[in-house]
PDB file of C-alpha atoms and ligand atoms in Angstrom:
ATOM      1  CA  UNK H 299     -17.199 -29.558  -0.466  1.00 80.00           C
ATOM      2  CA  UNK H 300     -18.929 -26.142  -2.374  1.00 89.00           C
ATOM      3  CA  UNK H 301     -19.078 -22.710  -0.550  1.00 94.00           C
ATOM      4  CA  UNK H 302     -23.016 -23.527   0.595  1.00 95.00           C
ATOM      5  CA  UNK H 303     -22.145 -26.747   2.465  1.00 96.00           C
ATOM      6  CA  UNK H 304     -19.365 -25.108   4.503  1.00 97.00           C
ATOM      7  CA  UNK H 305     -21.196 -22.205   5.313  1.00 97.00           C
ATOM      8  CA  UNK H 306     -24.245 -24.831   6.876  1.00 97.00           C
ATOM      9  CA  UNK H 307     -21.695 -26.321   8.339  1.00 98.00           C
ATOM     10  CA  UNK H 308     -20.788 -23.671   9.836  1.00 98.00           C
ATOM     11  CA  UNK H 309     -24.246 -22.872  10.688  1.00 98.00           C
ATOM     12  CA  UNK H 310     -24.881 -26.168  12.812  1.00 98.00           C
ATOM     13  CA  UNK H 311     -21.555 -25.794  14.269  1.00 98.00           C
ATOM     14  CA  UNK H 312     -22.321 -22.269  15.658  1.00 98.00           C
ATOM     15  CA  UNK H 313     -26.161 -23.303  16.874  1.00 98.00           C
ATOM     16  CA  UNK H 314     -24.775 -26.909  18.716  1.00 98.00           C
ATOM     17  CA  UNK H 315     -23.316 -24.532  20.371  1.00 98.00           C
ATOM     18  CA  UNK H 316     -25.287 -21.371  21.167  1.00 98.00           C
ATOM     19  CA  UNK H 317     -24.274 -18.942  18.922  1.00 98.00           C
ATOM     20  CA  UNK H 318     -25.473 -16.861  16.720  1.00 97.00           C
ATOM     21  CA  UNK H 319     -25.711 -17.766  13.077  1.00 96.00           C
ATOM     22  CA  UNK H 320     -23.317 -15.467  10.847  1.00 96.00           C
ATOM     23  CA  UNK H 321     -21.395 -15.183  13.824  1.00 97.00           C
ATOM     24  CA  UNK H 322     -18.353 -16.480  12.526  1.00 98.00           C
ATOM     25  CA  UNK H 323     -16.704 -15.536   9.740  1.00 98.00           C
ATOM     26  CA  UNK H 324     -15.568 -17.864   6.512  1.00 98.00           C
ATOM     27  CA  UNK H 325     -11.953 -17.068   5.193  1.00 98.00           C
ATOM     28  CA  UNK H 326     -11.834 -19.533   1.164  1.00 98.00           C
ATOM     29  CA  UNK H 327      -8.129 -19.405   1.061  1.00 98.00           C
ATOM     30  CA  UNK H 328      -7.389 -18.959  -2.324  1.00 97.00           C
ATOM     31  CA  UNK H 329      -3.058 -19.162  -2.277  1.00 97.00           C
ATOM     32  CA  UNK H 330      -2.120 -21.653  -4.897  1.00 95.00           C
ATOM     33  CA  UNK H 331      -5.655 -22.592  -6.645  1.00 96.00           C
ATOM     34  CA  UNK H 332      -6.535 -21.960  -9.791  1.00 94.00           C
ATOM     35  CA  UNK H 333      -7.444 -17.797 -11.049  1.00 95.00           C
ATOM     36  CA  UNK H 334     -11.401 -20.765 -13.011  1.00 95.00           C
ATOM     37  CA  UNK H 335     -11.809 -21.602  -9.458  1.00 95.00           C
ATOM     38  CA  UNK H 336     -11.431 -18.666  -7.569  1.00 97.00           C
ATOM     39  CA  UNK H 337     -13.233 -16.546 -10.257  1.00 96.00           C
ATOM     40  CA  UNK H 338     -15.747 -18.947  -9.355  1.00 96.00           C
ATOM     41  CA  UNK H 339     -16.705 -18.372  -5.533  1.00 97.00           C
ATOM     42  CA  UNK H 340     -16.189 -14.807  -6.295  1.00 97.00           C
ATOM     43  CA  UNK H 341     -18.922 -15.460  -8.864  1.00 97.00           C
ATOM     44  CA  UNK H 342     -21.263 -17.301  -6.573  1.00 96.00           C
ATOM     45  CA  UNK H 343     -20.621 -13.495  -4.284  1.00 97.00           C
ATOM     46  CA  UNK H 344     -18.335 -14.896  -1.525  1.00 98.00           C
ATOM     47  CA  UNK H 345     -16.153 -11.258  -0.509  1.00 98.00           C
ATOM     48  CA  UNK H 346     -13.530 -12.942   1.936  1.00 98.00           C
ATOM     49  CA  UNK H 347     -10.666 -14.605   1.196  1.00 98.00           C
ATOM     50  CA  UNK H 348      -7.534 -15.562   3.194  1.00 98.00           C
ATOM     51  CA  UNK H 349      -3.411 -15.224   1.354  1.00 98.00           C
ATOM     52  CA  UNK H 350      -0.147 -16.688   2.319  1.00 98.00           C
ATOM     53  CA  UNK H 351       1.893 -15.039   0.392  1.00 97.00           C
ATOM     54  CA  UNK H 352       2.248 -10.779  -0.805  1.00 97.00           C
ATOM     55  CA  UNK H 353       3.985 -11.550  -4.254  1.00 96.00           C
ATOM     56  CA  UNK H 354       1.230 -13.741  -5.506  1.00 96.00           C
ATOM     57  CA  UNK H 355      -1.535 -11.419  -4.020  1.00 97.00           C
ATOM     58  CA  UNK H 356       0.482  -8.516  -6.032  1.00 96.00           C
ATOM     59  CA  UNK H 357      -0.303 -10.331  -8.998  1.00 95.00           C
ATOM     60  CA  UNK H 358      -3.651 -12.557  -9.246  1.00 95.00           C
ATOM     61  CA  UNK H 359      -5.292 -10.195  -6.975  1.00 96.00           C
ATOM     62  CA  UNK H 360      -6.487  -6.348  -8.569  1.00 95.00           C
ATOM     63  CA  UNK H 361      -8.048  -8.455 -11.885  1.00 96.00           C
ATOM     64  CA  UNK H 362     -10.398  -9.933  -9.837  1.00 97.00           C
ATOM     65  CA  UNK H 363     -10.896  -6.135  -7.648  1.00 96.00           C
ATOM     66  CA  UNK H 364     -11.592  -5.045 -11.148  1.00 96.00           C
ATOM     67  CA  UNK H 365     -14.993  -6.915 -11.276  1.00 96.00           C
ATOM     68  CA  UNK H 366     -15.790  -8.149  -7.297  1.00 97.00           C
ATOM     69  CA  UNK H 367     -14.273  -4.739  -5.497  1.00 96.00           C
ATOM     70  CA  UNK H 368     -15.707  -5.037  -2.240  1.00 96.00           C
ATOM     71  CA  UNK H 369     -13.121  -7.817  -2.677  1.00 97.00           C
ATOM     72  CA  UNK H 370     -10.948  -8.474   0.955  1.00 98.00           C
ATOM     73  CA  UNK H 371      -8.679  -9.582   1.254  1.00 98.00           C
ATOM     74  CA  UNK H 372      -6.699 -10.807   4.736  1.00 98.00           C
ATOM     75  CA  UNK H 373      -2.732 -11.912   5.114  1.00 98.00           C
ATOM     76  CA  UNK H 374      -2.529 -15.542   6.798  1.00 98.00           C
ATOM     77  CA  UNK H 375       0.918 -16.284   6.332  1.00 98.00           C
ATOM     78  CA  UNK H 376       4.760 -14.811   7.737  1.00 97.00           C
ATOM     79  CA  UNK H 377       5.111 -11.356   6.690  1.00 98.00           C
ATOM     80  CA  UNK H 378       8.657  -9.350   5.984  1.00 98.00           C
ATOM     81  CA  UNK H 379       8.953  -6.383   7.997  1.00 98.00           C
ATOM     82  CA  UNK H 380      10.412  -5.201   4.180  1.00 98.00           C
ATOM     83  CA  UNK H 381       7.222  -7.143   2.913  1.00 98.00           C
ATOM     84  CA  UNK H 382       5.069  -4.470   5.464  1.00 98.00           C
ATOM     85  CA  UNK H 383       4.531  -1.857   3.180  1.00 98.00           C
ATOM     86  CA  UNK H 384       2.763  -3.101   1.030  1.00 98.00           C
ATOM     87  CA  UNK H 385       1.200  -5.495   2.548  1.00 98.00           C
ATOM     88  CA  UNK H 386      -1.022  -2.962   4.083  1.00 98.00           C
ATOM     89  CA  UNK H 387      -2.247  -1.522   0.610  1.00 97.00           C
ATOM     90  CA  UNK H 388      -3.024  -5.336  -0.279  1.00 97.00           C
ATOM     91  CA  UNK H 389      -4.441  -6.453   2.251  1.00 98.00           C
ATOM     92  CA  UNK H 390      -7.796  -5.181   4.460  1.00 98.00           C
ATOM     93  CA  UNK H 391      -6.359  -7.555   7.335  1.00 98.00           C
ATOM     94  CA  UNK H 392      -3.266  -9.819   8.769  1.00 98.00           C
ATOM     95  CA  UNK H 393      -2.655 -12.227  10.895  1.00 98.00           C
ATOM     96  CA  UNK H 394       0.509 -12.462  11.016  1.00 98.00           C
ATOM     97  CA  UNK H 395       1.380 -10.100  13.732  1.00 98.00           C
ATOM     98  CA  UNK H 396       4.748 -11.484  15.726  1.00 98.00           C
ATOM     99  CA  UNK H 397       7.370  -9.516  17.077  1.00 98.00           C
ATOM    100  CA  UNK H 398       8.410  -6.248  17.819  1.00 98.00           C
ATOM    101  CA  UNK H 399      10.080  -5.022  15.090  1.00 98.00           C
ATOM    102  CA  UNK H 400       7.477  -5.854  12.422  1.00 98.00           C
ATOM    103  CA  UNK H 401       4.316  -4.076  15.381  1.00 98.00           C
ATOM    104  CA  UNK H 402       6.945  -0.955  14.803  1.00 98.00           C
ATOM    105  CA  UNK H 403       7.638  -0.822  10.836  1.00 98.00           C
ATOM    106  CA  UNK H 404       3.586  -0.963  10.517  1.00 98.00           C
ATOM    107  CA  UNK H 405       2.775   1.535  13.209  1.00 98.00           C
ATOM    108  CA  UNK H 406       4.892   4.232  11.094  1.00 98.00           C
ATOM    109  CA  UNK H 407       4.037   3.470   7.921  1.00 98.00           C
ATOM    110  CA  UNK H 408       0.462   3.841   8.978  1.00 98.00           C
ATOM    111  CA  UNK H 409       1.505   7.215   9.904  1.00 97.00           C
ATOM    112  CA  UNK H 410       2.887   7.190   6.587  1.00 97.00           C
ATOM    113  CA  UNK H 411      -0.050   5.440   4.492  1.00 97.00           C
ATOM    114  CA  UNK H 412      -2.680   7.397   7.066  1.00 97.00           C
ATOM    115  CA  UNK H 413      -4.225   3.163   7.150  1.00 97.00           C
ATOM    116  CA  UNK H 414      -4.054   0.734   8.746  1.00 98.00           C
ATOM    117  CA  UNK H 415      -5.166  -2.550   7.748  1.00 98.00           C
ATOM    118  CA  UNK H 416      -7.553  -4.535  11.102  1.00 98.00           C
ATOM    119  CA  UNK H 417      -4.468  -6.720  12.780  1.00 99.00           C
ATOM    120  CA  UNK H 418      -4.050  -9.604  14.309  1.00 99.00           C
ATOM    121  CA  UNK H 419      -1.412 -11.354  16.341  1.00 99.00           C
ATOM    122  CA  UNK H 420       0.008 -15.262  15.823  1.00 98.00           C
ATOM    123  CA  UNK H 421       0.672 -17.491  18.777  1.00 98.00           C
ATOM    124  CA  UNK H 422       2.551 -20.649  18.620  1.00 98.00           C
ATOM    125  CA  UNK H 423       0.331 -21.982  20.921  1.00 98.00           C
ATOM    126  CA  UNK H 424       2.314 -25.249  20.109  1.00 98.00           C
ATOM    127  CA  UNK H 425       5.400 -23.801  20.681  1.00 98.00           C
ATOM    128  CA  UNK H 426       6.544 -25.539  17.653  1.00 98.00           C
ATOM    129  CA  UNK H 427      10.405 -24.082  16.687  1.00 96.00           C
ATOM    130  CA  UNK H 428       9.018 -23.730  12.773  1.00 94.00           C
ATOM    131  CA  UNK H 429       6.196 -21.624  13.197  1.00 96.00           C
ATOM    132  CA  UNK H 430       5.847 -18.030  13.621  1.00 96.00           C
ATOM    133  CA  UNK H 431       3.752 -16.593  16.225  1.00 98.00           C
ATOM    134  CA  UNK H 432       5.121 -15.423  19.580  1.00 98.00           C
ATOM    135  CA  UNK H 433       5.004 -18.465  22.388  1.00 98.00           C
ATOM    136  CA  UNK H 434       1.961 -17.530  24.841  1.00 98.00           C
ATOM    137  CA  UNK H 435       4.446 -16.338  27.881  1.00 98.00           C
ATOM    138  CA  UNK H 436       4.750 -13.507  26.041  1.00 98.00           C
ATOM    139  CA  UNK H 437       1.543 -12.388  24.450  1.00 98.00           C
ATOM    140  CA  UNK H 438      -0.131 -10.399  27.724  1.00 98.00           C
ATOM    141  CA  UNK H 439       3.002  -8.572  26.602  1.00 98.00           C
ATOM    142  CA  UNK H 440       3.146  -8.007  23.273  1.00 98.00           C
ATOM    143  CA  UNK H 441      -0.176  -7.895  23.159  1.00 98.00           C
ATOM    144  CA  UNK H 442       0.056  -4.911  25.043  1.00 98.00           C
ATOM    145  CA  UNK H 443       3.336  -3.248  23.384  1.00 98.00           C
ATOM    146  CA  UNK H 444       1.315  -2.966  20.258  1.00 98.00           C
ATOM    147  CA  UNK H 445      -1.378  -1.538  21.235  1.00 98.00           C
ATOM    148  CA  UNK H 446       1.232   1.744  22.783  1.00 98.00           C
ATOM    149  CA  UNK H 447       1.591   1.919  19.589  1.00 98.00           C
ATOM    150  CA  UNK H 448      -1.766   2.264  18.994  1.00 98.00           C
ATOM    151  CA  UNK H 449      -2.004  -1.298  16.946  1.00 98.00           C
ATOM    152  CA  UNK H 450      -5.781  -2.487  15.641  1.00 98.00           C
ATOM    153  CA  UNK H 451      -5.432  -5.414  17.481  1.00 98.00           C
ATOM    154  CA  UNK H 452      -8.645  -7.236  16.395  1.00 98.00           C
ATOM    155  CA  UNK H 453      -7.932 -10.884  17.534  1.00 98.00           C
ATOM    156  CA  UNK H 454      -5.557 -13.440  17.834  1.00 99.00           C
ATOM    157  CA  UNK H 455      -4.656 -16.166  15.646  1.00 99.00           C
ATOM    158  CA  UNK H 456      -3.541 -19.846  15.942  1.00 98.00           C
ATOM    159  CA  UNK H 457      -2.034 -22.157  13.166  1.00 98.00           C
ATOM    160  CA  UNK H 458      -2.489 -25.859  16.241  1.00 98.00           C
ATOM    161  CA  UNK H 459       0.212 -28.412  15.513  1.00 98.00           C
ATOM    162  CA  UNK H 460      -0.425 -30.524  13.063  1.00 95.00           C
ATOM    163  CA  UNK H 461      -0.756 -33.836  15.601  1.00 95.00           C
ATOM    164  CA  UNK H 462      -2.739 -32.782  18.324  1.00 97.00           C
ATOM    165  CA  UNK H 463      -6.110 -32.072  19.183  1.00 97.00           C
ATOM    166  CA  UNK H 464      -7.018 -28.354  17.549  1.00 98.00           C
ATOM    167  CA  UNK H 465      -9.402 -28.576  20.681  1.00 98.00           C
ATOM    168  CA  UNK H 466      -6.412 -27.572  23.250  1.00 98.00           C
ATOM    169  CA  UNK H 467      -5.124 -25.056  20.973  1.00 98.00           C
ATOM    170  CA  UNK H 468      -7.813 -23.005  20.049  1.00 98.00           C
ATOM    171  CA  UNK H 469      -8.953 -23.263  24.546  1.00 98.00           C
ATOM    172  CA  UNK H 470      -5.597 -21.328  24.380  1.00 98.00           C
ATOM    173  CA  UNK H 471      -6.226 -18.704  22.538  1.00 98.00           C
ATOM    174  CA  UNK H 472      -8.995 -18.132  23.757  1.00 98.00           C
ATOM    175  CA  UNK H 473      -8.232 -17.916  26.886  1.00 98.00           C
ATOM    176  CA  UNK H 474      -5.738 -15.466  25.821  1.00 98.00           C
ATOM    177  CA  UNK H 475      -7.647 -13.612  24.261  1.00 98.00           C
ATOM    178  CA  UNK H 476     -10.463 -13.373  27.404  1.00 98.00           C
ATOM    179  CA  UNK H 477      -7.826 -12.276  29.512  1.00 98.00           C
ATOM    180  CA  UNK H 478      -6.329 -10.008  27.071  1.00 98.00           C
ATOM    181  CA  UNK H 479      -9.978  -8.134  25.622  1.00 98.00           C
ATOM    182  CA  UNK H 480      -9.212  -9.132  22.554  1.00 98.00           C
ATOM    183  CA  UNK H 481     -12.748  -9.519  20.611  1.00 98.00           C
ATOM    184  CA  UNK H 482     -11.378 -12.253  17.136  1.00 98.00           C
ATOM    185  CA  UNK H 483     -10.687 -15.532  17.727  1.00 98.00           C
ATOM    186  CA  UNK H 484      -8.388 -16.430  13.993  1.00 99.00           C
ATOM    187  CA  UNK H 485      -8.674 -20.635  14.561  1.00 98.00           C
ATOM    188  CA  UNK H 486      -9.673 -23.606  13.178  1.00 98.00           C
ATOM    189  CA  UNK H 487      -9.310 -24.480   8.731  1.00 98.00           C
ATOM    190  CA  UNK H 488     -10.701 -27.386   6.422  1.00 97.00           C
ATOM    191  CA  UNK H 489      -9.833 -29.515   8.741  1.00 97.00           C
ATOM    192  CA  UNK H 490     -11.157 -28.904  12.139  1.00 98.00           C
ATOM    193  CA  UNK H 491     -13.074 -25.909  11.813  1.00 98.00           C
ATOM    194  CA  UNK H 492     -16.110 -26.842  13.638  1.00 98.00           C
ATOM    195  CA  UNK H 493     -14.666 -27.017  16.232  1.00 98.00           C
ATOM    196  CA  UNK H 494     -12.997 -23.384  16.164  1.00 98.00           C
ATOM    197  CA  UNK H 495     -16.423 -22.745  15.899  1.00 98.00           C
ATOM    198  CA  UNK H 496     -17.551 -24.496  19.331  1.00 98.00           C
ATOM    199  CA  UNK H 497     -14.495 -23.093  20.249  1.00 98.00           C
ATOM    200  CA  UNK H 498     -15.175 -19.581  19.998  1.00 98.00           C
ATOM    201  CA  UNK H 499     -13.904 -18.589  16.724  1.00 98.00           C
ATOM    202  CA  UNK H 500     -14.139 -15.402  14.987  1.00 98.00           C
ATOM    203  CA  UNK H 501     -12.501 -16.500  11.620  1.00 98.00           C
ATOM    204  CA  UNK H 502     -12.622 -19.782  10.697  1.00 98.00           C
ATOM    205  CA  UNK H 503      -9.997 -20.229   6.972  1.00 98.00           C
ATOM    206  CA  UNK H 504     -10.803 -22.412   4.890  1.00 98.00           C
ATOM    207  CA  UNK H 505      -9.254 -23.870   1.893  1.00 97.00           C
ATOM    208  CA  UNK H 506      -8.182 -26.773   0.555  1.00 96.00           C
ATOM    209  CA  UNK H 507     -12.315 -27.729   1.703  1.00 96.00           C
ATOM    210  CA  UNK H 508     -13.908 -25.556  -0.687  1.00 96.00           C
ATOM    211  CA  UNK H 509     -12.112 -25.124  -3.163  1.00 94.00           C
ATOM    212  CA  UNK H 510      -9.641 -28.895  -3.264  1.00 89.00           C
ATOM    213  CA  UNK H 511      -6.227 -30.072  -2.795  1.00 88.00           C
ATOM    214  CA  UNK H 512      -3.919 -27.617  -4.266  1.00 85.00           C
ATOM    215  CA  UNK H 513      -1.189 -28.088  -6.509  1.00 83.00           C
ATOM    216  CA  UNK H 514       2.131 -26.960  -5.695  1.00 80.00           C
ATOM    217  CA  UNK H 515       3.868 -28.911  -8.853  1.00 69.00           C
TER     218      UNK H 515
HETATM  219  C1  PLP W  88      -2.884 -22.926   3.949  1.00 54.73           C
HETATM  220  C2  PLP W  88      -4.127 -21.986   5.529  1.00 54.73           C
HETATM  221  C3  PLP W  88      -4.786 -21.974   5.725  1.00 54.73           C
HETATM  222  C4  PLP W  88      -5.454 -22.676   5.422  1.00 54.73           C
HETATM  223  O1  PLP W  88      -5.616 -24.818   4.987  1.00 54.73           O
HETATM  224  P1  PLP W  88      -6.689 -25.849   4.574  1.00 54.73           P
HETATM  225  O2  PLP W  88      -5.866 -26.659   5.132  1.00 54.73           O
HETATM  226  O3  PLP W  88      -6.391 -26.372   3.243  1.00 54.73           O
HETATM  227  O4  PLP W  88      -7.981 -25.096   5.108  1.00 54.73           O
HETATM  228  C5  PLP W  88      -5.501 -21.841   6.641  1.00 54.73           C
HETATM  229  N1  PLP W  88      -4.677 -20.739   7.353  1.00 54.73           N
HETATM  230  C6  PLP W  88      -3.356 -20.564   6.731  1.00 54.73           C
HETATM  231  C7  PLP W  88      -2.214 -19.752   8.132  1.00 54.73           C
HETATM  232  C8  PLP W  88      -2.652 -21.694   6.050  1.00 54.73           C
HETATM  233  O5  PLP W  88      -1.270 -21.144   5.712  1.00 54.73           O
END
């Protein structure tokens, strides 16, 4: 599907939900996609992209940024503490803050670097063992802990379990955000972004619906 079709579907979902058109940001998830496809989307004027791996971004984005300097790239995948510095230099936002050790490292580096990307706290709404994120029951205290470190917490992020109704998880994330006064909600992917918009997503992360299936070959 084209970028403009996805944008149109987002606008329709916003209108249906009584939200302002343009109140949801579309993150085009370009991980693993061929450079030509990413280039096409850049040439259509899109400026917000999502990636999962620090190494992949270090390799491919510096060249794109020379031609498209206003591009923002958000980190969506898990972040190892020893890659935090590199991530803070490469990304304008990190959606996967999920543990005290990482929060402390980012806070220390922010002092040293004099800047910090926007941060989303990932919540493991499905309480899945293999998945990153703080548990819902620990979210309030972790948010408070991050704020005490002066970290710029702009939102919460979740990836619902593949076999469950995503809306239940989007609602839970929204509830946790509301009671903690967190404004941003990073939720919704290719298969369910309209549901996420209906439940208040401020950022949807759409990959394959824009670029086609990923070929991990
Ligand atoms: C890959 C990925 C996406 C995009 O998934 P699609 O199903 O291709 O839209 C969104 N969020 C995260 C965290 C991802 O890893």
